[in-house]
Amino acid sequence: MLSIDFSELRREAYSEFESANYGRSAELLAQLSEIIGDDAKLLNDMAVALFKSGRTSEALSRFRQAFEVQARTSFLISDNLTEVLNELLSSDKKNIDDSSHLSNTYCPVCKSANKGFKPIPEFYLRNFEIYGFEHFEKGEMTPRESYLCSVCGASDRERLYAHWILMMLVRGEIDKRINIMHFAPESGLSGWIKSLGFENYATSDYTMSGVDYHSDLMDLPFDDNSIDFFICSHVLEHVEDDRAALQELFRVTRRGGLGILMVPIVSGLEAIDEDPCESDVAERWRRFGQDDHVRLYNRVGFLERICEAGFKVKTLDVSYFGLATFESLGLKSESVLYIVNR
């Protein structure tokens, strides 16, 4: 019974938050906290909801409580509290008006705050309409209005990867001496990772120029158990045999190693739709949403193939990161980060 109450209560609390009913959201989150006990991310979301509803004193109390529960979880709690205090100290008003809120947008790749995001380019929307692709709004990620950082162009998923990597560094769960392989590296994210000072970071792609290795994901030139951490984002939908590629990723990852493994996933799709032999551009756009894709994934099918290769997988969603983080990063509430480990 508790699991049912927990699920329904959490869904309602975040729904009220998204509808800007912050007072009601805070009340539901408080009830949720009574059921599951103290949790830093939950307390942080509660504090944000309280602050946005004008209950500043209670918000500060919840922030302090969140610090006491788990001060090292991420930069999120300290950043939010700092911003609340700065806003209070700099305000000429005795009371913060109802429109006051925390940073609306943040991109960890370029560290820009309140610069906003850009929508998905019209090129894609136009082709979705021309070729009849029906699944765009149903994707777990790729928000229509907040797809790209307005400053550096980092996509929603790149912003999420950067945030998670920072969390892992703060917690000490990864360090800068590990061997990292970045497949099909996004330029902004790749540059950001290099700027962090990782000692053994390398890039790989089949055709891309400027990478360290030119390699086929289905036949990698790397030794067994040679990679501590990899990023393979939106690559598997391009390769002829994704099962072979997954087996290769498993082979080269050391025991205990981690990976960010992401593909376009459509919510509600019954099964993976794929045809590596399909060469018609119009048909690829219609079925897969891009002319160089050969499959479109559903969540169950993707998880099954990951596990078939031997990986264990964690699905990190809004309940893991907190709604305040999802809002500031410009993510859809349905967004999920898939972390695999061997």
Tab-separated table of C-alpha atoms in Angstrom:
chain	number	residue	atom	x	y	z
A	1	MET	CA	0.000	0.000	0.000
A	2	LEU	CA	2.849	2.396	0.862
A	3	SER	CA	4.444	1.895	-2.572
A	4	ILE	CA	1.155	2.845	-4.238
A	5	ASP	CA	0.751	5.912	-2.008
A	6	PHE	CA	4.375	6.898	-2.634
A	7	SER	CA	4.049	6.684	-6.416
A	8	GLU	CA	0.756	8.554	-6.589
A	9	LEU	CA	1.882	11.209	-4.120
A	10	ARG	CA	5.132	11.847	-5.965
A	11	ARG	CA	3.362	12.130	-9.307
A	12	GLU	CA	0.819	14.583	-7.911
A	13	ALA	CA	3.487	16.647	-6.136
A	14	TYR	CA	5.565	17.128	-9.266
A	15	SER	CA	2.464	17.770	-11.364
A	16	GLU	CA	1.466	20.593	-8.993
A	17	PHE	CA	5.025	21.972	-9.179
A	18	GLU	CA	4.946	22.008	-12.997
A	19	SER	CA	1.572	23.793	-12.852
A	20	ALA	CA	3.135	26.477	-10.617
A	21	ASN	CA	0.971	25.446	-7.646
A	22	TYR	CA	4.014	25.641	-5.425
A	23	GLY	CA	2.236	25.752	-2.073
A	24	ARG	CA	0.286	22.595	-2.819
A	25	SER	CA	3.445	20.938	-4.193
A	26	ALA	CA	5.322	21.717	-0.969
A	27	GLU	CA	2.538	20.188	1.122
A	28	LEU	CA	2.540	16.984	-0.936
A	29	LEU	CA	6.334	16.754	-0.823
A	30	ALA	CA	6.164	17.100	2.975
A	31	GLN	CA	3.731	14.170	3.086
A	32	LEU	CA	6.053	12.219	0.825
A	33	SER	CA	8.979	12.942	3.141
A	34	GLU	CA	7.002	11.513	6.056
A	35	ILE	CA	6.555	8.262	4.127
A	36	ILE	CA	10.091	7.714	2.804
A	37	GLY	CA	12.097	9.632	5.403
A	38	ASP	CA	14.656	12.397	4.883
A	39	ASP	CA	16.072	12.604	1.370
A	40	ALA	CA	18.293	15.486	0.242
A	41	LYS	CA	16.815	15.842	-3.238
A	42	LEU	CA	13.254	15.653	-1.976
A	43	LEU	CA	13.977	18.229	0.730
A	44	ASN	CA	15.657	20.470	-1.830
A	45	ASP	CA	12.611	20.327	-4.125
A	46	MET	CA	10.406	21.082	-1.130
A	47	ALA	CA	12.559	24.098	-0.250
A	48	VAL	CA	12.339	25.431	-3.814
A	49	ALA	CA	8.552	24.992	-3.821
A	50	LEU	CA	8.278	26.786	-0.470
A	51	PHE	CA	10.468	29.647	-1.675
A	52	LYS	CA	8.502	30.053	-4.895
A	53	SER	CA	5.273	30.157	-2.886
A	54	GLY	CA	6.674	33.002	-0.752
A	55	ARG	CA	7.356	30.986	2.416
A	56	THR	CA	10.997	32.038	2.651
A	57	SER	CA	11.669	31.171	6.288
A	58	GLU	CA	10.364	27.624	5.845
A	59	ALA	CA	12.367	27.294	2.620
A	60	LEU	CA	15.611	28.207	4.378
A	61	SER	CA	14.847	25.684	7.110
A	62	ARG	CA	14.359	22.932	4.523
A	63	PHE	CA	17.584	23.894	2.767
A	64	ARG	CA	19.447	23.551	6.074
A	65	GLN	CA	17.813	20.178	6.647
A	66	ALA	CA	18.844	19.049	3.159
A	67	PHE	CA	22.415	20.069	3.897
A	68	GLU	CA	22.418	18.046	7.090
A	69	VAL	CA	21.047	14.959	5.311
A	70	GLN	CA	23.486	14.907	2.421
A	71	ALA	CA	25.679	17.952	1.917
A	72	ARG	CA	27.828	16.298	-0.743
A	73	THR	CA	25.149	15.149	-3.181
A	74	SER	CA	25.707	17.937	-5.714
A	75	PHE	CA	26.191	21.648	-6.183
A	76	LEU	CA	22.443	22.066	-6.516
A	77	ILE	CA	21.550	22.636	-2.852
A	78	SER	CA	24.346	25.112	-2.130
A	79	ASP	CA	23.746	26.958	-5.401
A	80	ASN	CA	20.028	27.310	-4.705
A	81	LEU	CA	20.544	28.459	-1.108
A	82	THR	CA	23.211	30.949	-2.146
A	83	GLU	CA	20.906	32.414	-4.757
A	84	VAL	CA	18.025	32.688	-2.277
A	85	LEU	CA	20.242	34.529	0.217
A	86	ASN	CA	21.682	36.815	-2.473
A	87	GLU	CA	18.216	37.697	-3.684
A	88	LEU	CA	17.064	38.442	-0.143
A	89	LEU	CA	20.105	40.611	0.591
A	90	SER	CA	19.954	42.550	-2.681
A	91	SER	CA	16.201	43.155	-2.654
A	92	ASP	CA	14.982	46.641	-1.747
A	93	LYS	CA	11.574	45.197	-0.971
A	94	LYS	CA	10.600	44.003	2.463
A	95	ASN	CA	8.793	41.067	0.961
A	96	ILE	CA	9.643	39.089	-2.156
A	97	ASP	CA	6.789	39.345	-4.616
A	98	ASP	CA	5.046	36.310	-6.056
A	99	SER	CA	7.050	36.383	-9.299
A	100	SER	CA	10.406	35.793	-7.551
A	101	HIS	CA	12.067	32.471	-8.289
A	102	LEU	CA	15.423	30.753	-8.535
A	103	SER	CA	17.529	30.695	-11.711
A	104	ASN	CA	15.263	29.858	-14.608
A	105	THR	CA	17.962	28.289	-16.765
A	106	TYR	CA	21.457	26.952	-16.254
A	107	CYS	CA	23.918	25.262	-18.607
A	108	PRO	CA	26.762	23.446	-16.812
A	109	VAL	CA	28.696	23.127	-20.080
A	110	CYS	CA	29.281	26.888	-20.420
A	111	LYS	CA	28.204	27.876	-16.874
A	112	SER	CA	25.661	30.376	-18.175
A	113	ALA	CA	22.730	31.213	-15.904
A	114	ASN	CA	19.439	32.794	-16.948
A	115	LYS	CA	20.526	33.039	-20.598
A	116	GLY	CA	17.694	30.822	-21.816
A	117	PHE	CA	17.457	27.968	-24.281
A	118	LYS	CA	16.607	27.715	-27.964
A	119	PRO	CA	13.968	25.452	-29.532
A	120	ILE	CA	14.750	22.532	-31.802
A	121	PRO	CA	15.819	23.853	-35.248
A	122	GLU	CA	13.075	24.350	-37.806
A	123	PHE	CA	14.926	21.997	-40.181
A	124	TYR	CA	13.873	19.015	-38.069
A	125	LEU	CA	10.333	20.193	-37.466
A	126	ARG	CA	9.874	20.834	-41.183
A	127	ASN	CA	11.135	17.367	-42.121
A	128	PHE	CA	9.030	15.699	-39.424
A	129	GLU	CA	6.006	17.289	-41.064
A	130	ILE	CA	7.074	16.601	-44.658
A	131	TYR	CA	7.843	12.928	-44.086
A	132	GLY	CA	5.173	12.220	-41.486
A	133	PHE	CA	7.292	11.377	-38.443
A	134	GLU	CA	4.727	10.968	-35.670
A	135	HIS	CA	6.861	10.446	-32.585
A	136	PHE	CA	8.755	13.707	-32.001
A	137	GLU	CA	6.751	14.998	-29.021
A	138	LYS	CA	6.726	11.475	-27.533
A	139	GLY	CA	10.480	11.222	-27.005
A	140	GLU	CA	11.867	10.867	-23.483
A	141	MET	CA	14.214	13.757	-24.198
A	142	THR	CA	14.576	16.492	-26.874
A	143	PRO	CA	12.266	19.229	-25.534
A	144	ARG	CA	10.701	21.308	-28.278
A	145	GLU	CA	11.320	24.749	-26.735
A	146	SER	CA	14.504	24.221	-24.660
A	147	TYR	CA	16.618	21.939	-26.808
A	148	LEU	CA	19.802	24.013	-27.192
A	149	CYS	CA	21.709	26.293	-24.832
A	150	SER	CA	21.407	29.807	-26.224
A	151	VAL	CA	25.066	30.497	-25.406
A	152	CYS	CA	27.078	27.371	-26.297
A	153	GLY	CA	24.540	25.240	-28.185
A	154	ALA	CA	24.724	22.268	-25.784
A	155	SER	CA	21.687	20.018	-26.154
A	156	ASP	CA	19.448	18.996	-23.278
A	157	ARG	CA	21.178	15.637	-22.983
A	158	GLU	CA	24.657	17.202	-22.948
A	159	ARG	CA	23.582	19.455	-20.087
A	160	LEU	CA	22.305	16.423	-18.182
A	161	TYR	CA	25.531	14.467	-18.792
A	162	ALA	CA	27.630	17.383	-17.537
A	163	HIS	CA	25.523	17.728	-14.409
A	164	TRP	CA	25.813	14.014	-13.625
A	165	ILE	CA	29.577	13.980	-14.215
A	166	LEU	CA	29.969	16.893	-11.806
A	167	MET	CA	27.885	15.029	-9.228
A	168	MET	CA	30.107	11.972	-9.588
A	169	LEU	CA	33.261	14.055	-9.175
A	170	VAL	CA	31.908	15.794	-6.069
A	171	ARG	CA	30.960	12.466	-4.520
A	172	GLY	CA	34.363	10.995	-5.321
A	173	GLU	CA	32.800	8.168	-7.345
A	174	ILE	CA	35.000	8.997	-10.334
A	175	ASP	CA	38.341	10.777	-10.409
A	176	LYS	CA	40.377	12.524	-13.072
A	177	ARG	CA	42.821	9.643	-13.564
A	178	ILE	CA	40.308	7.233	-15.134
A	179	ASN	CA	40.442	6.140	-18.777
A	180	ILE	CA	37.557	7.826	-20.612
A	181	MET	CA	36.451	7.040	-24.164
A	182	HIS	CA	33.960	9.406	-25.772
A	183	PHE	CA	32.286	7.946	-28.865
A	184	ALA	CA	30.977	10.373	-31.512
A	185	PRO	CA	31.977	13.262	-29.242
A	186	GLU	CA	29.798	16.356	-29.132
A	187	SER	CA	32.183	19.288	-29.517
A	188	GLY	CA	30.878	21.376	-26.623
A	189	LEU	CA	30.683	18.499	-24.162
A	190	SER	CA	34.064	17.163	-25.279
A	191	GLY	CA	35.717	20.536	-24.747
A	192	TRP	CA	34.086	20.851	-21.338
A	193	ILE	CA	35.349	17.410	-20.237
A	194	LYS	CA	38.864	18.316	-21.359
A	195	SER	CA	38.655	21.565	-19.385
A	196	LEU	CA	38.026	19.578	-16.201
A	197	GLY	CA	41.531	18.140	-16.444
A	198	PHE	CA	40.885	14.433	-16.954
A	199	GLU	CA	44.285	12.828	-17.567
A	200	ASN	CA	43.222	10.010	-19.909
A	201	TYR	CA	40.404	11.283	-22.094
A	202	ALA	CA	40.148	10.135	-25.722
A	203	THR	CA	37.597	10.321	-28.527
A	204	SER	CA	36.528	7.855	-31.187
A	205	ASP	CA	34.278	7.861	-34.247
A	206	TYR	CA	33.945	6.053	-37.569
A	207	THR	CA	34.096	9.106	-39.869
A	208	MET	CA	34.389	12.247	-37.747
A	209	SER	CA	37.523	14.318	-38.197
A	210	GLY	CA	39.652	15.449	-35.263
A	211	VAL	CA	39.085	12.373	-33.102
A	212	ASP	CA	41.829	10.303	-31.488
A	213	TYR	CA	40.647	7.013	-33.005
A	214	HIS	CA	38.742	6.163	-36.167
A	215	SER	CA	36.893	2.989	-35.267
A	216	ASP	CA	33.786	0.968	-35.966
A	217	LEU	CA	31.616	0.596	-32.866
A	218	MET	CA	30.865	-2.983	-33.925
A	219	ASP	CA	34.593	-3.848	-34.042
A	220	LEU	CA	36.534	-1.673	-31.624
A	221	PRO	CA	40.359	-1.665	-31.711
A	222	PHE	CA	40.680	-1.430	-27.927
A	223	ASP	CA	41.881	-4.095	-25.479
A	224	ASP	CA	39.525	-6.004	-23.213
A	225	ASN	CA	38.810	-4.255	-19.906
A	226	SER	CA	40.703	-1.134	-20.983
A	227	ILE	CA	38.101	1.599	-20.446
A	228	ASP	CA	36.933	2.888	-17.058
A	229	PHE	CA	34.166	5.152	-18.316
A	230	PHE	CA	32.615	5.754	-21.732
A	231	ILE	CA	30.058	8.074	-23.277
A	232	CYS	CA	28.069	6.631	-26.159
A	233	SER	CA	25.221	9.014	-26.843
A	234	HIS	CA	22.856	8.662	-29.792
A	235	VAL	CA	25.169	6.372	-31.727
A	236	LEU	CA	23.508	2.953	-31.612
A	237	GLU	CA	20.583	4.089	-33.763
A	238	HIS	CA	23.096	4.662	-36.588
A	239	VAL	CA	24.898	1.297	-36.576
A	240	GLU	CA	23.867	-1.761	-38.553
A	241	ASP	CA	24.044	-4.204	-35.642
A	242	ASP	CA	23.487	-2.544	-32.271
A	243	ARG	CA	23.766	-5.866	-30.417
A	244	ALA	CA	27.299	-6.338	-31.756
A	245	ALA	CA	28.135	-2.763	-30.763
A	246	LEU	CA	26.830	-3.320	-27.240
A	247	GLN	CA	28.896	-6.494	-26.919
A	248	GLU	CA	31.992	-4.567	-27.984
A	249	LEU	CA	31.288	-1.832	-25.436
A	250	PHE	CA	30.931	-4.500	-22.759
A	251	ARG	CA	34.177	-6.184	-23.827
A	252	VAL	CA	36.315	-3.050	-23.603
A	253	THR	CA	34.809	-1.821	-20.327
A	254	ARG	CA	36.643	-2.952	-17.213
A	255	ARG	CA	34.835	-4.706	-14.395
A	256	GLY	CA	33.258	-2.002	-12.283
A	257	GLY	CA	33.463	0.478	-15.177
A	258	LEU	CA	30.641	2.858	-16.076
A	259	GLY	CA	29.098	4.297	-19.198
A	260	ILE	CA	26.573	6.892	-20.293
A	261	LEU	CA	24.553	4.991	-22.890
A	262	MET	CA	21.785	6.912	-24.604
A	263	VAL	CA	19.562	6.524	-27.675
A	264	PRO	CA	16.371	8.214	-28.918
A	265	ILE	CA	13.554	6.528	-26.980
A	266	VAL	CA	9.864	6.994	-27.710
A	267	SER	CA	7.455	6.633	-24.820
A	268	GLY	CA	4.605	4.271	-25.616
A	269	LEU	CA	6.316	2.551	-28.551
A	270	GLU	CA	5.503	-1.155	-28.257
A	271	ALA	CA	8.763	-2.493	-29.702
A	272	ILE	CA	11.992	-1.333	-31.327
A	273	ASP	CA	11.316	-0.332	-34.917
A	274	GLU	CA	14.380	-1.119	-37.023
A	275	ASP	CA	15.507	-1.945	-40.529
A	276	PRO	CA	19.257	-1.558	-41.227
A	277	CYS	CA	18.564	-2.379	-44.878
A	278	GLU	CA	16.180	0.539	-45.358
A	279	SER	CA	17.945	3.041	-47.603
A	280	ASP	CA	15.108	5.308	-48.683
A	281	VAL	CA	15.634	8.747	-47.146
A	282	ALA	CA	11.938	9.566	-46.920
A	283	GLU	CA	11.152	6.259	-45.219
A	284	ARG	CA	13.945	6.699	-42.691
A	285	TRP	CA	12.610	10.124	-41.780
A	286	ARG	CA	9.098	8.735	-41.464
A	287	ARG	CA	9.979	5.719	-39.315
A	288	PHE	CA	13.089	6.756	-37.420
A	289	GLY	CA	13.008	10.559	-37.364
A	290	GLN	CA	16.282	11.116	-39.214
A	291	ASP	CA	17.731	10.079	-42.559
A	292	ASP	CA	20.842	8.454	-41.049
A	293	HIS	CA	18.991	6.426	-38.401
A	294	VAL	CA	18.143	2.752	-38.878
A	295	ARG	CA	16.062	2.172	-35.741
A	296	LEU	CA	13.861	3.822	-33.156
A	297	TYR	CA	13.871	2.489	-29.596
A	298	ASN	CA	11.310	1.878	-26.916
A	299	ARG	CA	12.485	1.721	-23.312
A	300	VAL	CA	11.831	-1.974	-22.674
A	301	GLY	CA	13.603	-3.052	-25.860
A	302	PHE	CA	16.591	-0.828	-25.144
A	303	LEU	CA	16.948	-2.138	-21.594
A	304	GLU	CA	16.667	-5.727	-22.820
A	305	ARG	CA	19.513	-5.275	-25.303
A	306	ILE	CA	21.705	-3.589	-22.697
A	307	CYS	CA	21.205	-6.495	-20.316
A	308	GLU	CA	21.707	-9.067	-23.085
A	309	ALA	CA	25.189	-7.616	-23.619
A	310	GLY	CA	25.997	-8.203	-19.943
A	311	PHE	CA	25.651	-4.684	-18.541
A	312	LYS	CA	23.688	-3.681	-15.493
A	313	VAL	CA	21.767	-0.447	-15.947
A	314	LYS	CA	20.419	2.362	-13.787
A	315	THR	CA	17.637	4.635	-15.010
A	316	LEU	CA	18.042	8.055	-13.402
A	317	ASP	CA	14.974	10.253	-13.757
A	318	VAL	CA	13.411	13.311	-12.120
A	319	SER	CA	13.029	11.477	-8.809
A	320	TYR	CA	16.828	11.036	-8.728
A	321	PHE	CA	17.921	14.531	-9.807
A	322	GLY	CA	15.025	16.568	-8.439
A	323	LEU	CA	12.498	18.663	-10.316
A	324	ALA	CA	14.360	21.915	-9.593
A	325	THR	CA	17.387	20.541	-11.456
A	326	PHE	CA	15.259	19.392	-14.394
A	327	GLU	CA	13.645	22.819	-14.607
A	328	SER	CA	16.929	24.746	-14.562
A	329	LEU	CA	18.549	22.416	-17.124
A	330	GLY	CA	15.574	22.765	-19.460
A	331	LEU	CA	14.731	19.053	-19.436
A	332	LYS	CA	11.444	17.344	-20.118
A	333	SER	CA	9.941	15.792	-17.004
A	334	GLU	CA	10.092	12.408	-18.797
A	335	SER	CA	13.862	12.612	-19.326
A	336	VAL	CA	15.917	9.604	-18.234
A	337	LEU	CA	19.695	9.175	-17.978
A	338	TYR	CA	20.826	5.592	-18.638
A	339	ILE	CA	23.992	4.639	-16.751
A	340	VAL	CA	25.458	1.191	-17.397
A	341	ASN	CA	28.092	-0.626	-15.419
A	342	ARG	CA	29.932	-3.891	-15.865
